[in-house]
GROMACS .gro file of C-alpha atoms in nm:
model
  466
    1MET     CA    1  -6.033  -3.319 -15.707
    2LYS     CA    2  -6.029  -3.127 -15.373
    3GLN     CA    3  -5.996  -2.763 -15.351
    4LYS     CA    4  -5.977  -2.502 -15.085
    5THR     CA    5  -6.330  -2.507 -14.942
    6TYR     CA    6  -6.475  -2.852 -15.080
    7VAL     CA    7  -6.591  -3.068 -14.808
    8GLU     CA    8  -6.765  -3.409 -14.832
    9ASP     CA    9  -7.089  -3.424 -14.675
   10ILE     CA   10  -7.051  -3.067 -14.541
   11GLU     CA   11  -7.230  -2.940 -14.240
   12ARG     CA   12  -7.241  -2.596 -14.066
   13ALA     CA   13  -7.107  -2.737 -13.768
   14LEU     CA   14  -6.772  -2.732 -13.983
   15TYR     CA   15  -6.812  -2.374 -13.978
   16ASP     CA   16  -6.904  -2.309 -13.636
   17ILE     CA   17  -6.637  -2.473 -13.464
   18ARG     CA   18  -6.459  -2.211 -13.247
   19ASN     CA   19  -6.112  -2.177 -13.090
   20ALA     CA   20  -6.038  -2.067 -12.767
   21ASP     CA   21  -5.924  -1.701 -12.799
   22GLU     CA   22  -5.524  -1.710 -12.812
   23SER     CA   23  -5.503  -1.361 -12.914
   24VAL     CA   24  -5.192  -1.144 -12.810
   25TYR     CA   25  -5.350  -0.815 -12.816
   26LYS     CA   26  -5.723  -0.663 -12.871
   27SER     CA   27  -5.797  -0.304 -12.893
   28ASP     CA   28  -6.065  -0.171 -12.656
   29ALA     CA   29  -6.417  -0.190 -12.752
   30GLY     CA   30  -6.548   0.137 -12.944
   31LEU     CA   31  -6.397   0.400 -13.205
   32THR     CA   32  -6.201   0.664 -13.024
   33GLU     CA   33  -5.890   0.834 -13.162
   34GLU     CA   34  -5.691   0.673 -12.919
   35ILE     CA   35  -5.770   0.340 -13.041
   36ILE     CA   36  -5.711   0.427 -13.392
   37ARG     CA   37  -5.378   0.566 -13.281
   38ASP     CA   38  -5.295   0.256 -13.104
   39ILE     CA   39  -5.397   0.038 -13.373
   40SER     CA   40  -5.173   0.202 -13.616
   41ALA     CA   41  -4.869   0.215 -13.386
   42LYS     CA   42  -4.931  -0.171 -13.332
   43LYS     CA   43  -4.899  -0.210 -13.703
   44ASN     CA   44  -4.591   0.070 -13.768
   45ASP     CA   45  -4.798   0.262 -14.020
   46PRO     CA   46  -4.629   0.516 -14.203
   47ALA     CA   47  -4.713   0.902 -14.104
   48TRP     CA   48  -4.950   0.908 -14.397
   49MET     CA   49  -5.157   0.632 -14.315
   50LEU     CA   50  -5.211   0.721 -13.968
   51GLU     CA   51  -5.344   1.087 -14.092
   52PHE     CA   52  -5.557   0.888 -14.339
   53ARG     CA   53  -5.701   0.663 -14.066
   54LEU     CA   54  -5.760   0.981 -13.841
   55LYS     CA   55  -5.923   1.170 -14.104
   56SER     CA   56  -6.182   0.856 -14.190
   57LEU     CA   57  -6.253   0.877 -13.824
   58GLU     CA   58  -6.341   1.208 -13.877
   59VAL     CA   59  -6.582   1.119 -14.158
   60TYR     CA   60  -6.735   0.838 -13.993
   61ASN     CA   61  -6.846   1.045 -13.689
   62GLN     CA   62  -7.015   1.288 -13.946
   63ILE     CA   63  -7.192   1.055 -14.165
   64SER     CA   64  -7.516   0.873 -14.055
   65LEU     CA   65  -7.629   0.517 -14.074
   66PRO     CA   66  -7.799   0.451 -14.444
   67ALA     CA   67  -8.175   0.545 -14.414
   68TRP     CA   68  -8.253   0.267 -14.665
   69GLY     CA   69  -8.225  -0.083 -14.671
   70PRO     CA   70  -8.214  -0.346 -14.380
   71ASP     CA   71  -8.255  -0.226 -14.021
   72ILE     CA   72  -7.879  -0.200 -13.894
   73SER     CA   73  -7.958   0.017 -13.586
   74SER     CA   74  -7.895  -0.244 -13.328
   75LEU     CA   75  -7.513  -0.246 -13.442
   76ASN     CA   76  -7.366  -0.066 -13.152
   77MET     CA   77  -6.981   0.003 -13.251
   78ASP     CA   78  -6.899   0.081 -12.859
   79GLU     CA   79  -6.915  -0.275 -12.800
   80ILE     CA   80  -6.728  -0.377 -13.166
   81ILE     CA   81  -6.377  -0.488 -13.089
   82THR     CA   82  -6.183  -0.332 -13.399
   83TYR     CA   83  -5.855  -0.525 -13.373
   84VAL     CA   84  -5.755  -0.831 -13.280
   85LYS     CA   85  -5.381  -0.970 -13.305
   86PRO     CA   86  -5.368  -1.356 -13.312
   87ASP     CA   87  -5.079  -1.528 -13.148
   88ALA     CA   88  -4.880  -1.585 -13.469
   89LYS     CA   89  -4.648  -1.418 -13.712
   90GLN     CA   90  -4.677  -1.431 -14.088
   91VAL     CA   91  -4.488  -1.750 -14.239
   92SER     CA   92  -4.457  -1.926 -14.576
   93ASP     CA   93  -4.452  -2.252 -14.439
   94TRP     CA   94  -4.748  -2.390 -14.334
   95SER     CA   95  -4.606  -2.651 -14.069
   96GLU     CA   96  -4.487  -2.332 -13.877
   97VAL     CA   97  -4.848  -2.181 -13.847
   98PRO     CA   98  -4.966  -2.232 -13.471
   99GLU     CA   99  -5.133  -2.573 -13.406
  100ASP     CA  100  -5.492  -2.435 -13.326
  101ILE     CA  101  -5.514  -2.185 -13.609
  102LYS     CA  102  -5.350  -2.420 -13.866
  103ASN     CA  103  -5.606  -2.706 -13.769
  104THR     CA  104  -5.890  -2.465 -13.850
  105PHE     CA  105  -5.761  -2.368 -14.199
  106ASP     CA  106  -5.679  -2.780 -14.219
  107ARG     CA  107  -6.060  -2.839 -14.165
  108LEU     CA  108  -6.132  -2.576 -14.403
  109GLY     CA  109  -5.916  -2.743 -14.695
  110ILE     CA  110  -5.690  -2.464 -14.775
  111PRO     CA  111  -5.352  -2.646 -14.764
  112GLU     CA  112  -5.479  -2.937 -14.982
  113ALA     CA  113  -5.635  -2.679 -15.244
  114GLU     CA  114  -5.287  -2.518 -15.244
  115LYS     CA  115  -5.107  -2.804 -15.359
  116LYS     CA  116  -5.338  -2.924 -15.628
  117SER     CA  117  -5.499  -2.580 -15.805
  118LEU     CA  118  -5.399  -2.290 -15.659
  119ALA     CA  119  -5.115  -2.076 -15.766
  120GLY     CA  120  -5.089  -1.872 -15.430
  121VAL     CA  121  -5.310  -1.866 -15.100
  122GLY     CA  122  -5.325  -1.603 -14.828
  123ALA     CA  123  -5.497  -1.686 -14.479
  124GLN     CA  124  -5.602  -1.422 -14.252
  125TYR     CA  125  -5.731  -1.510 -13.924
  126ASP     CA  126  -5.924  -1.213 -13.722
  127SER     CA  127  -5.705  -0.903 -13.766
  128GLU     CA  128  -5.391  -1.062 -13.933
  129VAL     CA  129  -5.259  -1.274 -14.203
  130VAL     CA  130  -5.074  -1.587 -14.094
  131TYR     CA  131  -5.006  -1.736 -14.380
  132HIS     CA  132  -4.890  -1.643 -14.765
  133ASN     CA  133  -4.740  -1.785 -15.041
  134ILE     CA  134  -4.711  -1.766 -15.414
  135GLN     CA  135  -4.578  -2.017 -15.702
  136GLU     CA  136  -4.237  -1.904 -15.767
  137ASN     CA  137  -4.282  -1.894 -16.153
  138LEU     CA  138  -4.538  -1.597 -16.092
  139THR     CA  139  -4.296  -1.416 -15.877
  140LYS     CA  140  -4.038  -1.446 -16.140
  141GLN     CA  141  -4.292  -1.271 -16.399
  142GLY     CA  142  -4.326  -0.978 -16.166
  143VAL     CA  143  -4.671  -1.093 -16.015
  144VAL     CA  144  -4.691  -0.950 -15.674
  145TYR     CA  145  -4.931  -1.136 -15.420
  146THR     CA  146  -4.877  -1.044 -15.041
  147ASP     CA  147  -5.069  -0.905 -14.770
  148MET     CA  148  -5.157  -0.543 -14.742
  149GLU     CA  149  -4.911  -0.462 -14.434
  150THR     CA  150  -4.654  -0.607 -14.640
  151ALA     CA  151  -4.742  -0.394 -14.936
  152LEU     CA  152  -4.719  -0.089 -14.745
  153VAL     CA  153  -4.364  -0.142 -14.661
  154GLU     CA  154  -4.248  -0.300 -14.999
  155HIS     CA  155  -4.477  -0.120 -15.238
  156GLU     CA  156  -4.563   0.182 -15.056
  157ASP     CA  157  -4.557   0.397 -15.379
  158ILE     CA  158  -4.852   0.202 -15.526
  159VAL     CA  159  -5.027   0.137 -15.224
  160ARG     CA  160  -5.056   0.510 -15.176
  161GLU     CA  161  -5.145   0.584 -15.524
  162TYR     CA  162  -5.444   0.366 -15.509
  163PHE     CA  163  -5.552   0.288 -15.178
  164MET     CA  164  -5.912   0.412 -15.119
  165THR     CA  165  -5.917   0.620 -15.412
  166LEU     CA  166  -6.201   0.428 -15.595
  167VAL     CA  167  -6.388   0.351 -15.251
  168PRO     CA  168  -6.335   0.709 -15.055
  169PRO     CA  169  -6.411   0.711 -14.704
  170LYS     CA  170  -6.660   0.987 -14.760
  171ASP     CA  171  -6.863   0.710 -14.996
  172HIS     CA  172  -7.036   0.615 -14.707
  173LYS     CA  173  -7.024   0.543 -14.339
  174PHE     CA  174  -6.888   0.210 -14.309
  175ALA     CA  175  -6.639   0.310 -14.590
  176ALA     CA  176  -6.511   0.543 -14.338
  177LEU     CA  177  -6.541   0.303 -14.066
  178HIS     CA  178  -6.300   0.081 -14.323
  179GLY     CA  179  -6.053   0.353 -14.391
  180ALA     CA  180  -6.005   0.415 -13.992
  181VAL     CA  181  -5.951   0.065 -13.852
  182TRP     CA  182  -5.862  -0.154 -14.170
  183SER     CA  183  -5.636  -0.447 -14.127
  184GLY     CA  184  -5.502  -0.733 -14.310
  185GLY     CA  185  -5.637  -0.843 -14.642
  186SER     CA  186  -5.462  -0.882 -14.972
  187PHE     CA  187  -5.256  -0.685 -15.238
  188VAL     CA  188  -5.195  -0.816 -15.595
  189TYR     CA  189  -4.999  -0.648 -15.886
  190VAL     CA  190  -5.016  -0.795 -16.225
  191PRO     CA  191  -4.779  -0.675 -16.485
  192ALA     CA  192  -4.871  -0.598 -16.842
  193GLY     CA  193  -4.931  -0.893 -17.066
  194VAL     CA  194  -4.900  -1.167 -16.794
  195LYS     CA  195  -5.179  -1.421 -16.778
  196VAL     CA  196  -5.212  -1.591 -16.447
  197GLU     CA  197  -5.342  -1.928 -16.544
  198ILE     CA  198  -5.428  -2.067 -16.206
  199PRO     CA  199  -5.610  -1.870 -15.949
  200LEU     CA  200  -5.510  -1.675 -15.626
  201GLN     CA  201  -5.701  -1.724 -15.341
  202SER     CA  202  -5.735  -1.561 -15.003
  203TYR     CA  203  -5.952  -1.683 -14.717
  204PHE     CA  204  -6.053  -1.457 -14.407
  205ARG     CA  205  -6.165  -1.648 -14.077
  206LEU     CA  206  -6.278  -1.417 -13.807
  207ASN     CA  207  -6.279  -1.612 -13.475
  208ALA     CA  208  -6.290  -1.361 -13.166
  209ALA     CA  209  -6.649  -1.303 -13.032
  210GLY     CA  210  -6.776  -0.916 -13.054
  211ALA     CA  211  -6.521  -0.836 -13.296
  212GLY     CA  212  -6.467  -0.692 -13.646
  213GLN     CA  213  -6.305  -0.793 -13.956
  214PHE     CA  214  -6.189  -0.487 -14.177
  215GLU     CA  215  -5.971  -0.650 -14.424
  216HIS     CA  216  -5.853  -0.457 -14.733
  217THR     CA  217  -5.817  -0.618 -15.078
  218LEU     CA  218  -5.640  -0.431 -15.372
  219ILE     CA  219  -5.599  -0.572 -15.683
  220ILE     CA  220  -5.433  -0.402 -16.008
  221VAL     CA  221  -5.426  -0.589 -16.331
  222GLU     CA  222  -5.225  -0.408 -16.604
  223GLU     CA  223  -5.264  -0.364 -16.940
  224GLY     CA  224  -5.334  -0.682 -17.157
  225ALA     CA  225  -5.318  -0.891 -16.788
  226ASN     CA  226  -5.506  -1.185 -16.704
  227LEU     CA  227  -5.628  -1.289 -16.342
  228HIS     CA  228  -5.884  -1.485 -16.168
  229PHE     CA  229  -5.899  -1.416 -15.752
  230ILE     CA  230  -6.086  -1.626 -15.527
  231GLU     CA  231  -6.192  -1.506 -15.185
  232GLY     CA  232  -6.385  -1.705 -14.903
  233CYS     CA  233  -6.468  -1.629 -14.565
  234SER     CA  234  -6.659  -1.781 -14.263
  235ALA     CA  235  -6.678  -1.706 -13.887
  236PRO     CA  236  -6.829  -1.953 -13.584
  237LYS     CA  237  -7.164  -1.844 -13.448
  238TYR     CA  238  -7.159  -1.653 -13.125
  239ASN     CA  239  -7.448  -1.477 -12.910
  240VAL     CA  240  -7.311  -1.126 -12.980
  241THR     CA  241  -7.278  -0.937 -13.303
  242ASN     CA  242  -6.968  -0.956 -13.529
  243LEU     CA  243  -6.923  -0.697 -13.800
  244HIS     CA  244  -6.745  -0.744 -14.132
  245ALA     CA  245  -6.666  -0.422 -14.328
  246GLY     CA  246  -6.420  -0.515 -14.558
  247CYS     CA  247  -6.321  -0.324 -14.884
  248VAL     CA  248  -6.251  -0.447 -15.223
  249GLU     CA  249  -6.078  -0.227 -15.504
  250LEU     CA  250  -6.016  -0.348 -15.852
  251PHE     CA  251  -5.837  -0.162 -16.123
  252VAL     CA  252  -5.862  -0.324 -16.442
  253LYS     CA  253  -5.625  -0.136 -16.712
  254GLU     CA  254  -5.666  -0.163 -17.097
  255GLY     CA  255  -5.756  -0.481 -17.243
  256ALA     CA  256  -5.706  -0.683 -16.946
  257ARG     CA  257  -5.940  -0.927 -16.749
  258LEU     CA  258  -5.985  -0.988 -16.389
  259ARG     CA  259  -6.304  -1.262 -16.260
  260TYR     CA  260  -6.339  -1.185 -15.888
  261SER     CA  261  -6.528  -1.501 -15.722
  262THR     CA  262  -6.638  -1.527 -15.390
  263ILE     CA  263  -6.885  -1.724 -15.140
  264GLU     CA  264  -6.973  -1.554 -14.816
  265ASN     CA  265  -7.058  -1.780 -14.560
  266TRP     CA  266  -7.047  -1.569 -14.246
  267SER     CA  267  -7.254  -1.693 -13.920
  268ARG     CA  268  -7.603  -1.546 -13.842
  269ASN     CA  269  -7.435  -1.329 -13.590
  270MET     CA  270  -7.253  -1.102 -13.827
  271MET     CA  271  -7.336  -0.789 -13.982
  272ASN     CA  272  -7.201  -0.788 -14.334
  273LEU     CA  273  -7.144  -0.473 -14.442
  274ASN     CA  274  -6.893  -0.459 -14.736
  275THR     CA  275  -6.806  -0.265 -15.034
  276LYS     CA  276  -6.659  -0.396 -15.360
  277ARG     CA  277  -6.560  -0.166 -15.647
  278ALA     CA  278  -6.399  -0.206 -15.982
  279LEU     CA  279  -6.253   0.057 -16.227
  280VAL     CA  280  -6.244  -0.084 -16.555
  281GLU     CA  281  -6.061   0.088 -16.880
  282LYS     CA  282  -6.060   0.029 -17.237
  283ASP     CA  283  -6.176  -0.304 -17.353
  284GLY     CA  284  -6.139  -0.409 -17.022
  285LEU     CA  285  -6.341  -0.663 -16.864
  286ILE     CA  286  -6.462  -0.742 -16.500
  287GLU     CA  287  -6.638  -1.071 -16.421
  288TRP     CA  288  -6.798  -1.100 -16.069
  289VAL     CA  289  -6.927  -1.444 -15.924
  290SER     CA  290  -7.103  -1.388 -15.612
  291GLY     CA  291  -7.271  -1.612 -15.363
  292SER     CA  292  -7.390  -1.480 -15.016
  293PHE     CA  293  -7.525  -1.708 -14.765
  294GLY     CA  294  -7.434  -1.640 -14.407
  295SER     CA  295  -7.485  -1.348 -14.159
  296HIS     CA  296  -7.774  -1.181 -13.995
  297VAL     CA  297  -7.760  -0.863 -14.223
  298SER     CA  298  -7.594  -0.813 -14.552
  299MET     CA  299  -7.565  -0.518 -14.778
  300LEU     CA  300  -7.364  -0.584 -15.067
  301TYR     CA  301  -7.370  -0.422 -15.388
  302PRO     CA  302  -7.044  -0.474 -15.589
  303CYS     CA  303  -7.017  -0.168 -15.856
  304SER     CA  304  -6.858  -0.179 -16.196
  305VAL     CA  305  -6.759   0.137 -16.332
  306LEU     CA  306  -6.698   0.138 -16.694
  307HIS     CA  307  -6.450   0.419 -16.743
  308GLY     CA  308  -6.312   0.331 -17.102
  309GLU     CA  309  -6.444   0.257 -17.447
  310GLY     CA  310  -6.553  -0.069 -17.496
  311ALA     CA  311  -6.535  -0.179 -17.108
  312ARG     CA  312  -6.739  -0.478 -17.006
  313ALA     CA  313  -6.876  -0.597 -16.683
  314GLU     CA  314  -7.027  -0.911 -16.586
  315PHE     CA  315  -7.184  -1.006 -16.251
  316THR     CA  316  -7.331  -1.343 -16.169
  317GLY     CA  317  -7.492  -1.388 -15.821
  318VAL     CA  318  -7.680  -1.602 -15.573
  319THR     CA  319  -7.829  -1.524 -15.239
  320PHE     CA  320  -8.008  -1.757 -15.014
  321ALA     CA  321  -8.164  -1.592 -14.684
  322GLY     CA  322  -8.312  -1.817 -14.420
  323ARG     CA  323  -8.463  -1.824 -14.078
  324GLY     CA  324  -8.382  -1.461 -13.933
  325GLN     CA  325  -8.198  -1.335 -14.218
  326ASN     CA  326  -8.228  -1.018 -14.398
  327LEU     CA  327  -7.989  -1.016 -14.699
  328ASP     CA  328  -7.991  -0.680 -14.936
  329THR     CA  329  -7.760  -0.750 -15.226
  330GLY     CA  330  -7.742  -0.668 -15.628
  331ALA     CA  331  -7.492  -0.517 -15.817
  332ILE     CA  332  -7.420  -0.122 -15.918
  333VAL     CA  333  -7.287  -0.061 -16.305
  334VAL     CA  334  -7.184   0.296 -16.398
  335HIS     CA  335  -7.137   0.336 -16.781
  336ALA     CA  336  -6.938   0.632 -16.823
  337ALA     CA  337  -6.790   0.554 -17.168
  338PRO     CA  338  -6.892   0.482 -17.527
  339HIS     CA  339  -6.943   0.119 -17.646
  340THR     CA  340  -6.938  -0.021 -17.272
  341SER     CA  341  -7.167  -0.310 -17.212
  342SER     CA  342  -7.262  -0.487 -16.866
  343ASN     CA  343  -7.471  -0.818 -16.789
  344ILE     CA  344  -7.625  -0.863 -16.408
  345ASN     CA  345  -7.755  -1.211 -16.384
  346THR     CA  346  -7.892  -1.283 -16.017
  347ARG     CA  347  -8.096  -1.561 -15.818
  348THR     CA  348  -8.220  -1.467 -15.485
  349ILE     CA  349  -8.394  -1.747 -15.236
  350SER     CA  350  -8.571  -1.706 -14.929
  351LYS     CA  351  -8.702  -1.958 -14.683
  352SER     CA  352  -8.831  -2.012 -14.324
  353GLY     CA  353  -8.916  -1.636 -14.294
  354GLY     CA  354  -8.602  -1.513 -14.424
  355ALA     CA  355  -8.603  -1.184 -14.647
  356ALA     CA  356  -8.394  -1.158 -14.964
  357THR     CA  357  -8.375  -0.835 -15.149
  358TYR     CA  358  -8.233  -0.778 -15.499
  359ARG     CA  359  -8.112  -0.426 -15.519
  360SER     CA  360  -7.935  -0.283 -15.862
  361ALA     CA  361  -7.860   0.056 -16.017
  362VAL     CA  362  -7.748   0.092 -16.363
  363LYS     CA  363  -7.635   0.445 -16.465
  364VAL     CA  364  -7.577   0.539 -16.832
  365THR     CA  365  -7.400   0.892 -16.858
  366LYS     CA  366  -7.452   1.123 -17.157
  367SER     CA  367  -7.093   1.038 -17.234
  368ALA     CA  368  -7.141   0.670 -17.270
  369ARG     CA  369  -7.308   0.644 -17.621
  370PHE     CA  370  -7.440   0.339 -17.750
  371ALA     CA  371  -7.395   0.159 -17.410
  372LYS     CA  372  -7.576  -0.192 -17.359
  373SER     CA  373  -7.707  -0.342 -17.038
  374SER     CA  374  -7.896  -0.654 -16.971
  375VAL     CA  375  -8.053  -0.702 -16.645
  376ASN     CA  376  -8.199  -1.053 -16.504
  377CYS     CA  377  -8.307  -1.108 -16.158
  378GLU     CA  378  -8.499  -1.419 -16.039
  379SER     CA  379  -8.639  -1.476 -15.681
  380LEU     CA  380  -8.780  -1.796 -15.538
  381MET     CA  381  -8.964  -1.833 -15.230
  382LEU     CA  382  -8.993  -2.165 -15.053
  383ASP     CA  383  -9.264  -2.088 -14.829
  384ASP     CA  384  -9.561  -1.822 -14.742
  385LYS     CA  385  -9.328  -1.687 -14.434
  386SER     CA  386  -9.088  -1.541 -14.646
  387ARG     CA  387  -9.011  -1.235 -14.846
  388SER     CA  388  -8.863  -1.162 -15.190
  389ASP     CA  389  -8.830  -0.749 -15.296
  390THR     CA  390  -8.693  -0.659 -15.630
  391LEU     CA  391  -8.560  -0.317 -15.657
  392PRO     CA  392  -8.409  -0.209 -15.987
  393VAL     CA  393  -8.307   0.155 -16.077
  394MET     CA  394  -8.201   0.252 -16.409
  395ASP     CA  395  -8.098   0.625 -16.471
  396ILE     CA  396  -8.042   0.676 -16.843
  397GLU     CA  397  -7.911   0.989 -16.945
  398GLY     CA  398  -7.855   0.922 -17.336
  399ALA     CA  399  -8.122   0.848 -17.605
  400ASP     CA  400  -7.889   0.569 -17.797
  401ALA     CA  401  -7.845   0.339 -17.500
  402ASP     CA  402  -7.973  -0.032 -17.511
  403ILE     CA  403  -8.116  -0.131 -17.192
  404GLY     CA  404  -8.327  -0.466 -17.086
  405HIS     CA  405  -8.460  -0.592 -16.763
  406GLU     CA  406  -8.634  -0.910 -16.653
  407ALA     CA  407  -8.751  -0.995 -16.330
  408LYS     CA  408  -8.935  -1.288 -16.162
  409ILE     CA  409  -9.080  -1.367 -15.866
  410GLY     CA  410  -9.228  -1.689 -15.755
  411ARG     CA  411  -9.296  -2.001 -15.551
  412ILE     CA  412  -9.219  -2.366 -15.582
  413SER     CA  413  -9.534  -2.516 -15.736
  414ASP     CA  414  -9.729  -2.788 -15.588
  415GLU     CA  415  -9.751  -2.956 -15.938
  416ALA     CA  416  -9.357  -2.984 -15.967
  417ILE     CA  417  -9.307  -3.119 -15.634
  418PHE     CA  418  -9.620  -3.385 -15.720
  419TYR     CA  419  -9.448  -3.491 -16.057
  420LEU     CA  420  -9.123  -3.555 -15.861
  421THR     CA  421  -9.213  -3.725 -15.568
  422ALA     CA  422  -9.459  -3.953 -15.821
  423ARG     CA  423  -9.141  -4.096 -15.951
  424GLY     CA  424  -9.003  -4.208 -15.633
  425ILE     CA  425  -8.813  -3.894 -15.511
  426SER     CA  426  -8.881  -3.796 -15.171
  427GLU     CA  427  -9.042  -3.437 -15.109
  428ASP     CA  428  -8.701  -3.271 -14.968
  429GLU     CA  429  -8.490  -3.418 -15.214
  430ALA     CA  430  -8.764  -3.300 -15.486
  431ARG     CA  431  -8.740  -2.906 -15.346
  432ALA     CA  432  -8.358  -2.930 -15.335
  433MET     CA  433  -8.346  -3.065 -15.716
  434ILE     CA  434  -8.577  -2.763 -15.808
  435VAL     CA  435  -8.358  -2.522 -15.599
  436ARG     CA  436  -8.008  -2.631 -15.744
  437GLY     CA  437  -8.165  -2.619 -16.084
  438PHE     CA  438  -8.296  -2.269 -16.026
  439VAL     CA  439  -7.925  -2.131 -15.944
  440GLU     CA  440  -7.787  -2.358 -16.202
  441PRO     CA  441  -7.686  -2.064 -16.449
  442ILE     CA  442  -7.491  -1.909 -16.136
  443ALA     CA  443  -7.313  -2.236 -16.028
  444LYS     CA  444  -7.184  -2.297 -16.391
  445GLU     CA  445  -6.999  -1.985 -16.350
  446LEU     CA  446  -6.822  -2.105 -16.043
  447PRO     CA  447  -6.505  -2.314 -16.028
  448LEU     CA  448  -6.582  -2.681 -15.955
  449GLU     CA  449  -6.538  -2.712 -15.608
  450TYR     CA  450  -6.696  -2.382 -15.524
  451ALA     CA  451  -7.002  -2.495 -15.708
  452VAL     CA  452  -7.021  -2.811 -15.495
  453GLU     CA  453  -6.979  -2.609 -15.199
  454MET     CA  454  -7.274  -2.378 -15.293
  455ASN     CA  455  -7.477  -2.660 -15.345
  456ASN     CA  456  -7.387  -2.817 -15.027
  457LEU     CA  457  -7.454  -2.502 -14.864
  458ILE     CA  458  -7.809  -2.489 -15.027
  459SER     CA  459  -7.893  -2.823 -14.883
  460ILE     CA  460  -7.781  -2.758 -14.540
  461GLU     CA  461  -8.029  -2.430 -14.575
  462LEU     CA  462  -8.318  -2.658 -14.714
  463GLU     CA  463  -8.252  -2.902 -14.396
  464GLY     CA  464  -8.320  -2.581 -14.190
  465ALA     CA  465  -8.006  -2.587 -13.975
  466ASN     CA  466  -7.878  -2.250 -13.847
   0.00000   0.00000   0.00000
């Protein structure tokens, strides 16, 4: 079976192929009120959205860069283009997508995946969604899966009720930036009791040099409903900084279940400053499956707010930091109701001088009686030039909480390599086998073809490709 991003004998060159810039419009570099108004006019925003953008810009100018985490002081917003409109209108027929854009997504396997194993697909190129489709049987059940711009027209009341309420612009500087310049993204609404048996999937491709991508994902899974949503992303490598500051807001209602899977495979010139958050009501479940590979710098900590009694969160993640990368990733869980539970299970790998930091926060409020949380983070350094840090924070306000934490940092042992090479396995393959075994608990949580892609990306990193 071949799905969206499964490519045999994968090479990073596949992701680094760039198209000529055929955009029909680009905003000026920088961040000003004039630029915001121009973007809003180009997108035909309603008046309240323009007002939201301008207020977000005010907040952005008032907030400082974070004083912790990787150094991002080299990011100069005066040099970032915040809106790039490709020469393509959104269509639901793949044959109507412009040839150069279509070829890019063809190479990434998206049309093939849609035919075989996806219930719906969206494809964004630079700042706009160029293709969107969903199976008719889901539409008949009331499932809505579309791009955010269309949702803002056809489902304005819902968007206005939920948009950036879970991640408000005042949350941090890059949430405010997102609120000002967001473009594209996915909107999903699953009615009460509907089980979406086959995943929906969106793919984001940033082609333009020196640009930012600011897609917004808003998913609402009503009472007793079920959804698996997959996101993928990539970009070609340039010698200038690109920025990704998307936002994901997930609303999981009573007794609902949402699995959100993603592999972020940005290029080495990308700063990935993404924000993801879920609000889980009574007896609901959020499952995060996260792979972080590309980018020069990442700051990514998906957050689960367990708001209703019996709400649960599961986070499974893997991060691989190679040469020139500083990937600061982890998870946040807020237990805000009784009998809530969470489980965080992560693996980080660093190589060739890369820095991988696991950073987490578990908060149990006084009202979250009998809360349970288990945190397991393991780190593997493949040489003496790399760095791995584990920074867990636990804020427990109740005496009846059951909290566990385990952390391990280690290296591949010479004995293990000798054992495998003595049996005819090359040293490179021996290392790869050990690393794959290390991340196996994570890989088994991914859809099959994503697990294949993750193992292939690990092989690329082990070979030292950039």
